[in-house]
Amino acid sequence: MGENDKNPSPPHYIVGWHKTLSGVFPVVDTKLTLRDKLFSFLVRLGIKRMGYMVNPGVYAVGKPGGDSPILVTANYKLSFDSLRKHLGALDAWILVLDTKGINVWCAAGKGTFGTEELINKLRAFNIPFLVRHRHLILPQLSASGIAAHEVKRSTGFNVIYGPIRASDIPYFLKNGCKATKEMRRVTFTFMERLVLIPIELIQSWKIVLFALLFQVLLSFPSPDTTFLSLVKNTLPYINAALSGAVLTPLFLPFIPGRSFAFKGGLTGFFTTLFFCLLLDLKGAVLLTHLFLAPSISSYLALNFTGATPFTSPSGVKKEMKFSIPLIIILSVSGIFLSIYNLWRGI
Amino acid sequence: MFLKYIKNVSTLELNASSCRGCGMCVEVCPHGVFALSRNKAVVVDKDACMECGACMRNCPFEAIRVSAGVGCAAAMINGKLKGTSPDCGCCGTGCC
Ligand code: SF4
Ligand code: SF4
């Protein structure tokens, strides 16, 4: 059976077909091409998000057989890519579940990477006839969606939770499917935070645009508005957005406090103060900026909680209870203050 | 050093009398909240818990309770505005 009989144009990461007694399976490339890298870059920038899915199904890595391990993953292309690029010289099966194009961790939280989906796909893809053993390797971060003992009860398959990071899988397999303590701990390193920044920035544009429009509106009635004074007055808000969406996430462990809103507000306050002094803004104008800018950075930092792997919903709820009213009070006072400044002709 | 979030808020509860010491909770928790001691699970770092619910879901003896969810402010604000449960509005877009 030729490639063309199966599918007129298989995705670029399929490099061949693996024939077994239980059927013919697509073989995946274990090297990422330039195209894959470009795509993940675009996804990180927030472009190309929809349709970035892999077809759910069974894929072959190398030449797997009845005793090869089965690795289960989500059908989000980036999850699939980070798994296959670490499988190098191995022979293994990959079972891709239908998580609607969402990554393992989020899909497990939503329940799409869940017990029921796994059981359904084991049946739909005839997994009991594919292998002789009864073991499935799942990413540890899928555990919030999967009940291992229920999978065992209804299918006979043992769920083994693998390491959190796909890069540890080769060692995990060599080590008899035992993960070390470090492999079981989630991390949130500088690099892991860095890749999240573009999305945070893109999500902040509405707030920045609003602040800029507000400044422009405020400046117009005054006869001595110059381009320079306009720039001077809008800079603190661009700074506020950068403080909340870039500085706070990047330097998260080094900024005092536990609450994200507090961290963001603090960063925003000091950077605003610095900028205003640099731009020689004083008095009522300085005060206005010190009310408005930190409330923007605080809000943006608060929104970063969703991107981190350690914030509990109870904690977020608790910090929102005091930070949201404070942010509203600060920004409303800031807005009134700027109108008052205008009226006084400052 | 790992980042620490707000203290004393986790809703995690372990019922030691139902625990049979199978160790699943120790294995699935990404924050090392549990440890095994004399064939029983013990909570060793409750403040590190992010309430993901993995331990509860994988405990075969229902010895763990936690009100699980995602710690995402945007999701909670969205939920409040729409009057639904927390929803990050990013389904299908792979934002998280
Ligand atoms: S998973 Fe349940 S039974 Fe097993 S050790 Fe943890 S609490 Fe005990
Ligand atoms: S809810 Fe999640 S973080 Fe908390 S103890 Fe259970 S597995 Fe660990």
XYZ file of C-alpha atoms and ligand atoms in Angstrom:
458
model
C 0.000 0.000 0.000
C 1.565 3.263 -1.028
C 1.551 6.497 0.781
C -0.825 8.002 -1.721
C -3.493 5.387 -1.103
C -3.660 6.313 2.570
C -3.905 10.052 2.397
C -3.216 12.437 -0.459
C -1.046 14.716 1.659
C -0.064 13.604 5.142
C 1.241 16.302 7.482
C 4.922 17.119 7.074
C 5.916 15.373 10.329
C 4.830 11.978 8.951
C 7.877 10.381 7.359
C 6.567 6.957 6.399
C 4.228 4.087 7.184
C 4.745 1.250 9.632
C 3.022 -2.025 8.685
C 2.013 -4.415 11.446
C -0.522 -7.208 11.821
C -2.887 -4.754 13.509
C -2.701 -2.226 10.707
C -0.624 0.447 9.045
C 0.496 3.374 11.200
C 2.012 6.732 10.319
C 5.642 7.079 11.412
C 6.509 10.424 12.960
C 9.696 12.385 12.483
C 11.654 12.712 15.733
C 13.411 15.812 14.468
C 11.638 19.134 14.352
C 12.020 20.918 11.046
C 12.402 24.624 10.498
C 8.700 24.672 9.708
C 7.792 23.204 13.123
C 10.003 25.724 14.869
C 8.556 28.632 12.931
C 5.065 27.420 13.769
C 5.726 27.168 17.496
C 7.272 30.612 17.374
C 4.074 31.986 15.803
C 1.969 30.167 18.394
C 4.043 31.771 21.134
C 3.358 35.146 19.578
C -0.338 34.444 19.675
C -0.649 34.142 15.912
C -1.653 30.809 14.363
C -3.427 29.470 17.384
C -6.479 27.879 15.874
C -6.116 24.776 13.821
C -2.824 23.972 15.427
C -3.918 20.436 16.113
C -2.715 16.930 15.452
C -5.215 14.278 14.365
C -6.045 12.026 17.310
C -4.802 8.487 16.699
C -1.939 6.048 16.986
C 1.484 7.034 15.649
C 4.687 5.022 15.381
C 8.148 6.162 16.435
C 10.805 3.990 14.801
C 9.574 0.407 14.341
C 7.450 -0.375 17.376
C 6.000 -3.826 18.083
C 3.837 -5.628 20.603
C 6.211 -4.944 23.469
C 6.940 -1.280 22.760
C 5.833 1.366 25.240
C 2.749 3.509 24.587
C 3.094 7.213 25.329
C -0.119 9.199 25.593
C -0.335 12.903 24.773
C -2.678 15.752 23.837
C -3.463 16.810 20.284
C -1.980 20.277 20.775
C 0.833 20.453 18.225
C 3.349 21.873 20.713
C 2.700 19.032 23.203
C 3.066 16.492 20.389
C 6.250 18.162 19.100
C 7.940 18.311 22.478
C 7.228 14.611 22.945
C 8.402 13.358 19.537
C 11.575 15.433 19.458
C 12.829 13.617 22.562
C 12.169 10.096 21.340
C 15.176 9.946 18.993
C 16.301 6.372 18.481
C 13.450 4.743 20.399
C 10.767 2.386 19.163
C 7.471 3.449 20.687
C 3.811 4.130 20.083
C 2.258 7.544 20.572
C -1.442 7.680 21.372
C -2.834 11.151 20.675
C -6.075 11.933 22.504
C -8.604 14.485 21.320
C -8.105 17.439 23.662
C -9.467 19.980 21.160
C -6.002 21.346 20.476
C -5.312 22.232 24.109
C -2.111 21.334 25.948
C -1.873 18.496 28.463
C -2.040 20.566 31.631
C -4.980 22.783 30.623
C -6.867 19.926 29.004
C -6.514 17.818 32.162
C -7.893 20.729 34.191
C -10.843 21.086 31.828
C -11.405 17.333 31.757
C -10.827 16.851 28.020
C -7.596 14.984 28.794
C -9.709 12.792 31.037
C -10.493 9.269 32.118
C -13.440 8.940 29.767
C -11.561 10.232 26.707
C -8.676 7.848 27.406
C -10.971 4.848 27.824
C -12.846 5.739 24.639
C -9.694 6.105 22.583
C -8.209 2.844 23.925
C -11.299 1.105 22.546
C -11.670 3.146 19.371
C -8.060 2.557 18.318
C -7.982 -1.125 19.326
C -5.053 -0.632 21.686
C -5.583 -3.996 23.463
C -4.737 -5.712 20.152
C -1.796 -3.474 19.363
C 0.427 -4.503 22.266
C 0.920 -7.543 24.485
C 1.603 -5.562 27.683
C -0.958 -3.561 29.647
C 0.891 -0.334 30.442
C 0.302 3.243 29.340
C 2.701 6.091 30.005
C 0.953 9.402 30.634
C 2.470 12.796 31.379
C 2.364 13.476 35.118
C 0.579 16.768 34.531
C -2.396 14.903 33.067
C -3.100 13.355 36.485
C -5.586 16.056 37.413
C -7.849 14.760 34.621
C -7.187 11.017 34.848
C -8.119 8.542 37.551
C -5.573 5.761 37.071
C -7.534 3.183 39.074
C -10.674 3.782 37.002
C -8.768 3.285 33.750
C -7.401 0.036 35.174
C -10.835 -1.144 36.268
C -12.553 -0.587 32.950
C -9.769 -1.456 30.492
C -7.163 -3.478 32.368
C -4.458 -0.967 31.439
C -2.100 0.328 34.141
C -1.537 4.035 33.961
C 2.075 4.953 34.709
C 2.676 8.635 35.225
C 5.830 9.650 33.414
C 7.983 12.690 34.070
C 6.650 16.256 33.855
C 9.102 17.286 31.127
C 9.274 15.279 27.894
C 13.061 15.687 27.883
C 13.233 13.229 30.814
C 11.368 10.473 28.955
C 14.402 8.640 27.501
C 15.952 8.392 30.977
C 12.588 7.430 32.491
C 12.201 4.543 30.028
C 15.777 3.357 30.529
C 15.274 3.517 34.276
C 12.434 0.977 34.188
C 9.712 3.638 34.141
C 10.804 5.178 37.411
C 10.949 8.949 37.683
C 13.298 10.691 40.063
C 11.983 13.218 42.568
C 13.204 16.123 40.421
C 11.333 14.812 37.384
C 8.114 14.907 39.389
C 8.438 18.555 40.397
C 7.099 21.306 38.221
C 9.497 24.192 37.594
C 9.011 27.781 36.489
C 12.422 28.942 35.378
C 13.416 32.231 33.790
C 13.274 30.649 30.320
C 9.885 29.080 31.014
C 8.614 32.518 32.007
C 10.296 34.229 29.068
C 8.394 32.251 26.421
C 5.101 33.398 27.969
C 5.885 37.107 27.673
C 4.714 37.748 24.076
C 1.206 36.478 24.868
C 1.070 38.597 28.022
C 2.083 41.658 26.041
C -0.461 41.022 23.328
C -3.181 40.544 25.919
C -2.361 43.919 27.466
C -2.850 46.024 24.333
C -6.464 46.945 25.072
C -5.611 48.474 28.413
C -2.643 50.344 26.994
C -4.690 51.666 24.093
C -7.359 52.862 26.494
C -4.806 54.666 28.665
C -3.226 56.270 25.609
C -6.581 57.445 24.231
C -7.424 58.869 27.612
C -4.186 60.832 27.710
C -4.671 62.142 24.186
C -8.240 63.232 25.005
C -7.029 64.973 28.134
C -4.238 66.802 26.369
C -6.233 68.200 23.476
C -8.186 71.004 25.067
C -4.980 72.575 26.302
C -3.462 75.122 23.877
C 0.108 74.304 24.842
C -0.086 70.581 24.060
C 2.904 69.678 22.007
C 3.862 66.369 20.540
C 6.570 66.156 23.151
C 4.251 66.747 26.091
C 1.916 64.095 24.719
C 4.724 61.573 24.507
C 5.821 62.556 27.981
C 2.389 61.860 29.382
C 1.832 58.572 27.599
C 5.229 57.059 28.387
C 4.282 56.209 31.990
C 1.455 54.006 30.657
C 3.590 52.117 28.198
C 5.956 51.662 31.106
C 3.087 50.425 33.278
C 2.123 47.796 30.715
C 5.721 46.658 30.394
C 6.076 46.529 34.177
C 2.995 44.357 34.590
C 3.334 42.116 31.553
C 7.112 41.803 31.193
C 9.116 42.874 34.246
C 6.909 41.305 36.900
C 6.655 37.876 35.188
C 10.367 37.804 34.379
C 11.586 38.788 37.832
C 8.757 37.117 39.716
C 10.865 35.360 42.376
C 12.853 38.494 43.148
C 9.962 40.899 43.651
C 8.813 40.981 47.275
C 5.398 39.726 48.313
C 3.325 36.669 47.466
C 0.349 38.322 45.831
C 0.782 38.880 42.093
C -1.278 42.068 42.206
C 1.031 43.407 44.897
C 4.159 42.442 42.982
C 2.813 44.123 39.852
C 1.697 47.236 41.706
C 5.045 47.563 43.431
C 6.990 47.191 40.201
C 4.667 49.655 38.478
C 4.982 52.178 41.288
C 8.763 52.264 41.304
C 9.230 52.255 37.549
C 6.636 55.036 37.212
C 8.352 57.082 39.881
C 11.654 56.592 38.112
C 10.254 57.574 34.714
C 8.410 60.605 36.019
C 11.508 61.919 37.757
C 13.490 61.268 34.607
C 10.918 63.163 32.517
C 10.737 65.882 35.145
C 7.021 65.402 35.833
C 6.061 66.809 39.222
C 3.205 67.693 41.532
C -0.337 66.806 40.569
C 0.727 65.209 37.283
C 3.171 62.931 39.063
C 0.484 61.997 41.571
C -1.977 61.154 38.798
C 0.527 58.876 37.099
C 1.323 57.219 40.419
C -2.362 56.414 40.841
C -3.064 55.177 37.331
C 0.082 53.400 36.164
C 0.544 50.999 39.104
C -3.102 49.963 38.927
C -2.526 48.931 35.304
C 0.619 46.958 36.087
C -1.041 45.395 39.109
C -3.986 44.202 37.042
C -1.742 42.779 34.324
C 0.396 40.965 36.879
C -2.732 39.541 38.484
C -3.715 38.136 35.107
C -0.379 36.351 34.887
C -1.563 33.946 37.635
C -3.257 31.887 34.923
C 0.019 31.202 33.169
C 1.891 29.905 36.199
C 2.055 26.337 37.484
C 1.794 27.118 41.176
C -1.108 29.484 41.888
C -4.059 27.891 43.683
C -7.617 29.038 42.934
C -8.157 29.745 46.648
C -5.080 31.965 46.648
C -6.168 33.828 43.524
C -9.615 34.326 45.020
C -8.106 35.685 48.213
C -5.820 38.147 46.511
C -8.551 39.292 44.141
C -10.758 40.139 47.090
C -8.499 42.959 48.162
C -6.672 43.821 44.951
C -9.605 44.295 42.572
C -11.366 46.928 44.757
C -8.022 48.641 45.329
C -7.230 48.688 41.612
C -10.663 50.158 40.872
C -10.349 52.821 43.590
C -6.848 53.777 42.458
C -7.714 54.027 38.786
C -10.973 55.895 39.324
C -9.199 58.368 41.620
C -6.474 58.696 39.012
C -9.026 59.478 36.314
C -10.751 62.090 38.485
C -7.417 63.572 39.403
C -6.456 64.003 35.752
C -9.792 65.674 35.007
C -9.235 67.955 37.971
C -5.739 68.781 36.713
C -7.214 69.655 33.358
C -9.815 71.896 34.912
C -7.144 73.690 36.909
C -5.090 73.997 33.785
C -2.086 72.013 34.943
C 14.204 28.138 45.556
C 10.775 27.747 44.110
C 8.142 30.446 43.937
C 5.722 30.501 46.848
C 2.167 31.678 46.570
C -0.368 32.899 49.162
C -0.180 30.909 52.412
C -2.864 29.144 54.468
C -5.516 28.981 51.769
C -5.369 25.484 50.291
C -8.570 23.484 50.721
C -6.624 20.205 50.782
C -7.786 17.642 53.359
C -6.349 14.209 53.991
C -8.382 11.640 55.862
C -5.681 9.483 57.414
C -8.062 6.727 58.450
C -9.043 5.908 54.839
C -5.470 6.060 53.568
C -3.881 2.715 52.690
C -0.478 4.099 51.865
C -0.476 3.229 48.161
C 1.670 6.283 47.383
C -0.274 7.511 44.346
C -0.681 11.010 45.828
C 3.066 11.278 46.397
C 3.649 10.292 42.794
C 1.185 12.603 41.036
C 1.634 15.803 43.052
C 3.825 18.246 41.095
C 4.686 20.208 44.239
C 5.796 17.534 46.691
C 2.914 18.205 49.068
C 2.743 14.578 50.267
C 5.213 12.101 51.648
C 4.809 8.546 52.924
C 5.550 7.873 56.541
C 4.981 4.450 58.133
C 2.746 3.376 55.263
C 0.501 6.397 55.490
C 0.396 9.555 53.445
C 1.230 12.749 55.324
C 0.924 16.347 54.170
C 4.386 17.873 54.410
C 4.020 21.148 52.517
C 0.410 22.259 52.353
C 1.233 25.826 51.277
C 2.803 24.505 48.079
C -0.537 22.997 46.994
C -2.018 24.614 43.882
C -5.318 22.718 44.173
C -4.977 20.926 40.855
C -6.867 17.919 42.208
C -4.505 15.264 40.829
C -4.060 13.606 44.232
C -7.785 13.465 44.928
C -8.597 12.017 41.520
C -5.932 9.343 41.766
C -6.465 8.221 45.335
C -8.147 4.811 44.991
C -9.518 5.038 48.544
C -11.022 8.518 48.415
C -8.906 9.688 51.307
C -8.242 13.150 49.820
C -10.572 16.121 49.348
C -9.625 19.363 47.669
C -11.759 21.893 45.882
C -9.889 21.713 42.597
C -9.709 24.328 39.879
C -7.396 26.583 37.940
C -5.668 29.463 39.689
C -6.285 31.995 36.963
C -7.533 35.515 37.728
C -8.655 36.134 34.150
C -10.801 33.004 34.264
C -12.423 34.083 37.506
C -13.124 37.600 36.267
C -14.602 36.157 33.055
C -16.746 33.787 35.081
C -17.982 36.600 37.301
C -18.846 38.834 34.353
C -20.686 36.094 32.501
C -22.198 34.627 35.656
C -20.724 31.207 34.906
C -18.068 29.120 36.565
C -14.452 30.240 36.000
C -13.735 30.199 32.292
C -10.563 31.487 30.754
C -12.310 31.942 27.423
C -9.284 30.433 25.784
C -10.797 27.058 24.909
C -9.683 26.023 21.489
C -7.101 28.736 21.270
C -4.499 26.980 23.377
C -3.650 30.106 25.319
C -2.775 28.354 28.524
S -3.341 7.998 47.244
Fe -4.820 7.847 48.924
S -4.509 5.811 49.777
Fe -2.760 6.221 48.478
S -1.227 7.046 49.869
Fe -2.302 8.823 49.026
S -3.966 9.207 50.466
Fe -3.203 7.172 50.940
S -4.165 19.300 44.653
Fe -2.399 19.103 43.263
S -0.833 20.406 44.181
Fe -2.379 20.056 45.772
S -1.630 18.287 46.885
Fe -3.008 17.501 45.315
S -1.679 17.026 43.601
Fe -0.490 18.343 44.964
